[in-house]
C-alpha positions as a printed NumPy array, in Angstrom:
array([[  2.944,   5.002, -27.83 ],
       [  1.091,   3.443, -24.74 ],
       [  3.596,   3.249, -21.548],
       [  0.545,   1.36 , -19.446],
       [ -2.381,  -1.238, -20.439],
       [ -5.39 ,  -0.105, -18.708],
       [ -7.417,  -2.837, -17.025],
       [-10.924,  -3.113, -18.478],
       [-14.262,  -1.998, -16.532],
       [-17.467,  -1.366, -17.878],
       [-19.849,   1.583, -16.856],
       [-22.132,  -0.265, -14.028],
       [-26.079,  -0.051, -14.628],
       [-26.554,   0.45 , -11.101],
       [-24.35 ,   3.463, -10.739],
       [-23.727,   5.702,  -7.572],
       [-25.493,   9.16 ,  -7.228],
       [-26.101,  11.64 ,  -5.121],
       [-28.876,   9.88 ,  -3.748],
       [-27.135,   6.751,  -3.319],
       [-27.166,   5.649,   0.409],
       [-23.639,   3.916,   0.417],
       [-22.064,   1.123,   2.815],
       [-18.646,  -0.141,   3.125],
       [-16.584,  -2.437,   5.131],
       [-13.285,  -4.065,   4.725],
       [ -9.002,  -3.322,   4.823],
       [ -8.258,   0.235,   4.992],
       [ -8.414,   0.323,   1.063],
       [-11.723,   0.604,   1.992],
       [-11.24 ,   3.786,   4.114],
       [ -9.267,   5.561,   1.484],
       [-12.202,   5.024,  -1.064],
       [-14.663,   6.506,   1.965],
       [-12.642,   9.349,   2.106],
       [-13.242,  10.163,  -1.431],
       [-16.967,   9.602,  -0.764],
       [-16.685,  11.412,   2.135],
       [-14.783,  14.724,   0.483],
       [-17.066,  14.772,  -2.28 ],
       [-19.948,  14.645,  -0.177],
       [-21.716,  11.831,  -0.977],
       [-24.077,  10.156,   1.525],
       [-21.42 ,   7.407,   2.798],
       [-20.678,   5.099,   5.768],
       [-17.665,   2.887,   6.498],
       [-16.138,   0.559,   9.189],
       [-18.6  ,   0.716,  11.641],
       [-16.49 ,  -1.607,  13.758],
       [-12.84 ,  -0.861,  12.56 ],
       [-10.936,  -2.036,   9.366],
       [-11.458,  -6.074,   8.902],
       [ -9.026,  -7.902,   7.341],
       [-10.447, -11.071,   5.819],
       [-13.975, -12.876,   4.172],
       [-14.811, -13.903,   7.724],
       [-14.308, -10.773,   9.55 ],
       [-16.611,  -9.441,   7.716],
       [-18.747, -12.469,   7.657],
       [-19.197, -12.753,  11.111],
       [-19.313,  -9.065,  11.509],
       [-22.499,  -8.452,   9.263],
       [-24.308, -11.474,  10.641],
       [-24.409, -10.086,  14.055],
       [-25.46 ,  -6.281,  12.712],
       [-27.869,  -7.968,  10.801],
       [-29.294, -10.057,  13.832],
       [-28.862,  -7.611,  16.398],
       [-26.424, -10.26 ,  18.477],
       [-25.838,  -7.748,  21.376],
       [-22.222,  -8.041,  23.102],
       [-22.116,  -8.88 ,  26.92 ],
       [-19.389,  -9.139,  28.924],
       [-18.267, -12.396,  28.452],
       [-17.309, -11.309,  24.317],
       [-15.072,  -9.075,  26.063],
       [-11.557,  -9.336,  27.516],
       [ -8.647,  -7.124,  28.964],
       [ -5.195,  -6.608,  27.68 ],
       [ -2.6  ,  -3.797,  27.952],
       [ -5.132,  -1.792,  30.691],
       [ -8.356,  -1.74 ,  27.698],
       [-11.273,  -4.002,  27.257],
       [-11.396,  -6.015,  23.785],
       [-13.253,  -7.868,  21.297],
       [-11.953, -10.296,  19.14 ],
       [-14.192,  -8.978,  16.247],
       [-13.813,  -5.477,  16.59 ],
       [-10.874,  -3.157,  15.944],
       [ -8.717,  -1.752,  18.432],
       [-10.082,   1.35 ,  17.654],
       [-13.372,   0.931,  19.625],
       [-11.565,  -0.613,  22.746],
       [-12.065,   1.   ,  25.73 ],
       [-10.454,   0.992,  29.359],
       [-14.385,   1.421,  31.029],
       [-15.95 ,  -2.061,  30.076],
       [-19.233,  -0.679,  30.504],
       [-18.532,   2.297,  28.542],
       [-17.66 ,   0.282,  25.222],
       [-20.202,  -2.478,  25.731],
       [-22.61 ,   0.962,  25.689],
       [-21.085,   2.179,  22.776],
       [-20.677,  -0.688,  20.573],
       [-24.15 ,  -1.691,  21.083],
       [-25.867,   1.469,  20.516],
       [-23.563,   1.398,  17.176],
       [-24.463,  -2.04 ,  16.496],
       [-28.641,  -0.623,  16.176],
       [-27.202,   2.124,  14.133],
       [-25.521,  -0.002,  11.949],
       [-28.704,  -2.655,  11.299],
       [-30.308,   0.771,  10.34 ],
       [-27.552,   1.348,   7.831],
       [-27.352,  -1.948,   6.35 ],
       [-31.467,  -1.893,   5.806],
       [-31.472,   1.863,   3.601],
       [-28.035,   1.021,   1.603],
       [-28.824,   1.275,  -2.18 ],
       [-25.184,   0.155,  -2.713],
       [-22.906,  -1.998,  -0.455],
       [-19.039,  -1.967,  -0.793],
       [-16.644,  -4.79 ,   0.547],
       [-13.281,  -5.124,   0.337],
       [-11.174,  -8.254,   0.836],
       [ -7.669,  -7.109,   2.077],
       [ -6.442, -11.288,   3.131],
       [ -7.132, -14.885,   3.082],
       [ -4.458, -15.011,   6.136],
       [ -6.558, -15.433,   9.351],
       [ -5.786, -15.921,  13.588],
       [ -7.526, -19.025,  15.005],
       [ -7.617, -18.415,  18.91 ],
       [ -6.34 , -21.403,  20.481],
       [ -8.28 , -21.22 ,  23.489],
       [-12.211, -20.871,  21.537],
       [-11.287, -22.306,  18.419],
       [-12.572, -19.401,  16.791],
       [-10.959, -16.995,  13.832],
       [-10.62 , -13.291,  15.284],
       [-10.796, -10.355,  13.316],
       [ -8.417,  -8.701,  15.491],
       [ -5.343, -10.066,  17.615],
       [ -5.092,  -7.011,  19.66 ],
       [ -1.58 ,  -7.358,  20.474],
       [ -2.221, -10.649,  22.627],
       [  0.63 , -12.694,  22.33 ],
       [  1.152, -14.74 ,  18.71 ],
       [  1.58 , -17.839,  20.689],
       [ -2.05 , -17.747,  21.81 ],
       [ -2.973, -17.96 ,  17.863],
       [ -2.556, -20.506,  15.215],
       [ -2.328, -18.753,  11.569],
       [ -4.577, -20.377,   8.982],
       [ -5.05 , -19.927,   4.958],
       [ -8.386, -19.744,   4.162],
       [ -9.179, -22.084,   0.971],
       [-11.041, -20.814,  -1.942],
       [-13.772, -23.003,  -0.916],
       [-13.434, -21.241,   2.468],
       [-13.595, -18.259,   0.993],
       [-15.912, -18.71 ,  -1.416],
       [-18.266, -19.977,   1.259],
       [-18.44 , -17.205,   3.398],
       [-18.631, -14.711,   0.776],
       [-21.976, -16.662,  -0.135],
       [-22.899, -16.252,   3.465],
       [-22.188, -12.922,   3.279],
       [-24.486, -11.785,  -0.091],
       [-27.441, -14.172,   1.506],
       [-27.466, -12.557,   4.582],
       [-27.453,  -8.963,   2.656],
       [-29.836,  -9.522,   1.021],
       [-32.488, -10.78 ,   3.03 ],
       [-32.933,  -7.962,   4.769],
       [-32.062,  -5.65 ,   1.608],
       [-32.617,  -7.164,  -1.641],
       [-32.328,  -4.464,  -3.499],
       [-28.858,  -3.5  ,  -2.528],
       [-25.996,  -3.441,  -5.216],
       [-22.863,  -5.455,  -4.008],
       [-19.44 ,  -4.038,  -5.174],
       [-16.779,  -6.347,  -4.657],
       [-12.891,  -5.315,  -4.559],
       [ -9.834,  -6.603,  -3.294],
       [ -7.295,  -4.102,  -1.949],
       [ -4.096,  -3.552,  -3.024],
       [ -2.355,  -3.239,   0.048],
       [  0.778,  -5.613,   0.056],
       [  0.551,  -7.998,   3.066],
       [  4.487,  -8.607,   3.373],
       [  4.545,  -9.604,   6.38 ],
       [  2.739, -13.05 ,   5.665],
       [  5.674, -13.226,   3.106],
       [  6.333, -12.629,  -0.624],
       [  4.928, -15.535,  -2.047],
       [  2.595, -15.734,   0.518],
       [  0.446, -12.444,   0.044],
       [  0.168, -13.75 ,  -3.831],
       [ -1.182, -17.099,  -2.332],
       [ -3.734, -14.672,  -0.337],
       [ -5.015, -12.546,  -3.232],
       [ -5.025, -15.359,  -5.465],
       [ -7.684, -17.179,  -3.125],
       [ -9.875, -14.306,  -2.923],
       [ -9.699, -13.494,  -6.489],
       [-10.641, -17.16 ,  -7.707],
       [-13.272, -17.134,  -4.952],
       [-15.021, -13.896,  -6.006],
       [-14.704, -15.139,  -9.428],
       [-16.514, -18.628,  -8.442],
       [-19.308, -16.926,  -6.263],
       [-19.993, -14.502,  -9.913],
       [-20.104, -17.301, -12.044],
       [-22.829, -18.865, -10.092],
       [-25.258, -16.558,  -9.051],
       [-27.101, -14.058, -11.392],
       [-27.2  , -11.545,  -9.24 ],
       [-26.333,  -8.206, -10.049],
       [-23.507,  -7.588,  -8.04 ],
       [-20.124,  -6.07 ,  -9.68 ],
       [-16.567,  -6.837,  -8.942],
       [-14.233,  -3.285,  -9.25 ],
       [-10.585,  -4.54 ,  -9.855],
       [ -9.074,  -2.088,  -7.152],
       [ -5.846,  -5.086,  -6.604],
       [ -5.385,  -5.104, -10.659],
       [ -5.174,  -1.578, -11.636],
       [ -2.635,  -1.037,  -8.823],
       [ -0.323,  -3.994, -10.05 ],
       [ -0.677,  -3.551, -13.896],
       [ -1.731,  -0.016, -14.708],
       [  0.588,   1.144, -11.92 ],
       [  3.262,  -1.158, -11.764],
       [  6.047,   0.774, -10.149],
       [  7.54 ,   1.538,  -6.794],
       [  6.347,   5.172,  -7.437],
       [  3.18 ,   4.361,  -6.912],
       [  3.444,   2.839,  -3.409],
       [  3.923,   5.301,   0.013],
       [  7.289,   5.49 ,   2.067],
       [  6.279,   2.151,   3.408],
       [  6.606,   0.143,  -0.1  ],
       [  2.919,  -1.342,   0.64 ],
       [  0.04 ,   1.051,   1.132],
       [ -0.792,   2.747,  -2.324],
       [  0.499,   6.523,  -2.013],
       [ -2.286,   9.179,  -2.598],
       [ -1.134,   9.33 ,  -6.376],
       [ -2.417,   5.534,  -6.734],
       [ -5.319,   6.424,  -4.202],
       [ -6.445,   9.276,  -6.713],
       [ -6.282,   7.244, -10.173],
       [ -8.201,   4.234,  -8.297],
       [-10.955,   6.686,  -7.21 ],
       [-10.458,   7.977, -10.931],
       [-11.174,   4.295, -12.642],
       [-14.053,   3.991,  -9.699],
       [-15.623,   7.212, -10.94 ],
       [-15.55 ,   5.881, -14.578],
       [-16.961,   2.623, -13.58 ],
       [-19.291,   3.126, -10.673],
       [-20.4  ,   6.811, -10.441],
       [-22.876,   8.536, -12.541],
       [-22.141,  10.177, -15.57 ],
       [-24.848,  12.695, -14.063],
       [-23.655,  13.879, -11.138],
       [-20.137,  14.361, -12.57 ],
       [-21.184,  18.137, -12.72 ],
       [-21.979,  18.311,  -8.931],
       [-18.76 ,  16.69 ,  -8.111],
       [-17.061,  19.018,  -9.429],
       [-18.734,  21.861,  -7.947],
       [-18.513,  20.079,  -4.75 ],
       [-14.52 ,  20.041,  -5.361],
       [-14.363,  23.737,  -6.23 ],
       [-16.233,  24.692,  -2.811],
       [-13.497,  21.845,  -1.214],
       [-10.459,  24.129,  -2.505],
       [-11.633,  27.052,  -1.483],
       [-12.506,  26.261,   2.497],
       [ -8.676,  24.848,   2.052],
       [ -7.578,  28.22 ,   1.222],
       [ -6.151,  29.783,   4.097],
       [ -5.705,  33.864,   3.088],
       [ -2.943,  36.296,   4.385],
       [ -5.625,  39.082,   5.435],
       [ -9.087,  38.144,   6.676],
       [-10.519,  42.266,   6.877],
       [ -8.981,  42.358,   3.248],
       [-11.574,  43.437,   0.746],
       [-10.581,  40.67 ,  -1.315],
       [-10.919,  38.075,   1.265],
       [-14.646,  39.375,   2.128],
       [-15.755,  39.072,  -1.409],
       [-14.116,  35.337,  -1.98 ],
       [-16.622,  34.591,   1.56 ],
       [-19.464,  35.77 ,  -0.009],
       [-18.677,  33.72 ,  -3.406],
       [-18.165,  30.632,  -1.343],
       [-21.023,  31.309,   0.562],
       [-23.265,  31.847,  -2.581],
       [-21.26 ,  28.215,  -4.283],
       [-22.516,  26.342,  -1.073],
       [-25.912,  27.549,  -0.774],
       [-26.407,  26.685,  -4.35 ],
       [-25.441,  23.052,  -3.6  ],
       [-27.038,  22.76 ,  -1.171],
       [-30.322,  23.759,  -2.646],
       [-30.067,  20.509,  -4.763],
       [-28.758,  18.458,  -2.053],
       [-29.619,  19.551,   1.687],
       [-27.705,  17.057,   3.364],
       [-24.432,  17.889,   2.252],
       [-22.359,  20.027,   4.954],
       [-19.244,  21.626,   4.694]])
């Protein structure tokens, strides 16, 4: 008796290894996923400039790593004693203006590096909602707490959407053609755009992605993040305190379904080695001059040397 229909995926035949040099951007979906990467040790980067929302966001973010579009001064602006920018997250602003024009440059060179090695590039949609900026007539990415008055809230069409996601593959891939694009939407639950209103979101982007895959024969893959979460795990159970983030139950069994899909069926082995040598540095022991507790250091130490023979980078 089945309790659950599993969505469908297919194993991809560009699949992540060890190797892999991997990319993401997008909601915080996309951080939980890195996190996984990250814990298992694979060779991962994500957010550069802070979780982004929406197509544009994104958009407009990867067009200026890609072109190396310094900031100046004049990008920037000050509210609540920090210095902003509309396209970054309030995690990079800064109270010394110099200091995060510094910073955010120096990333933005690191980041063009990035872009240029990834063998696989992940981006996840979170919204179609977006913040036009009265005064520039520009979409943000961020509204840094400035007052909502000084914002008009838009709904980005499919053809919007679909648009800038175009825009987004093009400009990819000219400067990395042989990158594999993995496409998700997250899962998160927008309720504060309203009930009917975060369905009116997803549904854009979904229809969108779906329009941009139909025409272009390119090999980029779409992992249904959004539709495991609200078929295979259809319950409040599923969901954190808040009743919109997944909880780290639904955060596992996505990674689970993105292993199945998206990960090589040959590295499976080192993953799970990797995980063993994870439990153990969590283990925190009642007596460190015990016997016992020497000889688990020198098993551990032996586990991680032996991974790291076959993959040097890793650190733990």
């Amino acid at each position: 008796m089945n309790f659950t229909t599993k969505v469908p995926i297919s194993k991809s035949k560009f699949p992540i290894d060890y190797q892999s040099m991997i990319f993401s951007m997008g909601s915080c979906f996309a951080e939980n996923m890195a996190s996984k990467f990250d814990y298992y040790k694979f060779q991962n980067s994500c957010n550069p400039f802070g979780i982004l929302f929406h197509p544009l966001a994104i958009e407009n973010s990867i067009s200026r790593i890609i072109n190396l579009e310094l900031f100046e001064e004049k990008d920037l602006f000050f509210n609540n004693e920090r210095w902003h920018n509309f396209e970054l997250h309030s995690d990079l602003s800064n109270p010394d203006k110099e200091a995060l024009l510094m910073g955010i440059n120096k990333l933005l060179a690191v980041t063009n590096k990035q872009i240029r090695a990834a063998s696989h590039f992940i981006i996840t949609y979170g919204t179609s909602w977006v913040y036009r900026n009265k005064q520039t007539d520009k979409i943000v990415a961020n509204c840094h707490k400035v007052s909502q008055s000084e914002f008009n809230k838009e709904l980005l069409s499919v053809l919007d959407i679909e648009k800038s996601i175009k825009n987004t593959i093009d400009l990819i891939e000219k400067v990395n053609p042989n990158c594999n694009l993995i496409f998700t939407i997250s899962p998160v639950r927008h309720l504060k755009d309203g009930f009917v209103e975060n369905q009116y979101s997803k549904a854009n982007l979904i229809v969108a992605l779906s329009s941009v895959f139909a025409s272009q024969k390119s090999p980029n893959t779409y992992f249904p993040s959004y539709e495991i979460m609200i078929d295979e795990l259809r319950d409040y159970r599923f969901y954190a305190e808040d009743l919109l983030h997944p909880s780290q139950v639904a955060i596992d069994y996505i990674w689970e379904r993105f292993v199945e899909s998206s990960i090589s069926d040959d590295v499976i082995i080192s993953m799970n080695e990797v995980e063993a040598i994870q439990r153990d540095l969590s283990h925190r022991p009642f007596n460190t001059s015990s016997e016992s507790y020497k000889k688990f250091q020198i098993q551990l130490d032996t586990k991680i040397n032996n991974v790291k023979s076959k993959f040097p980078f890793m650190n733990f």
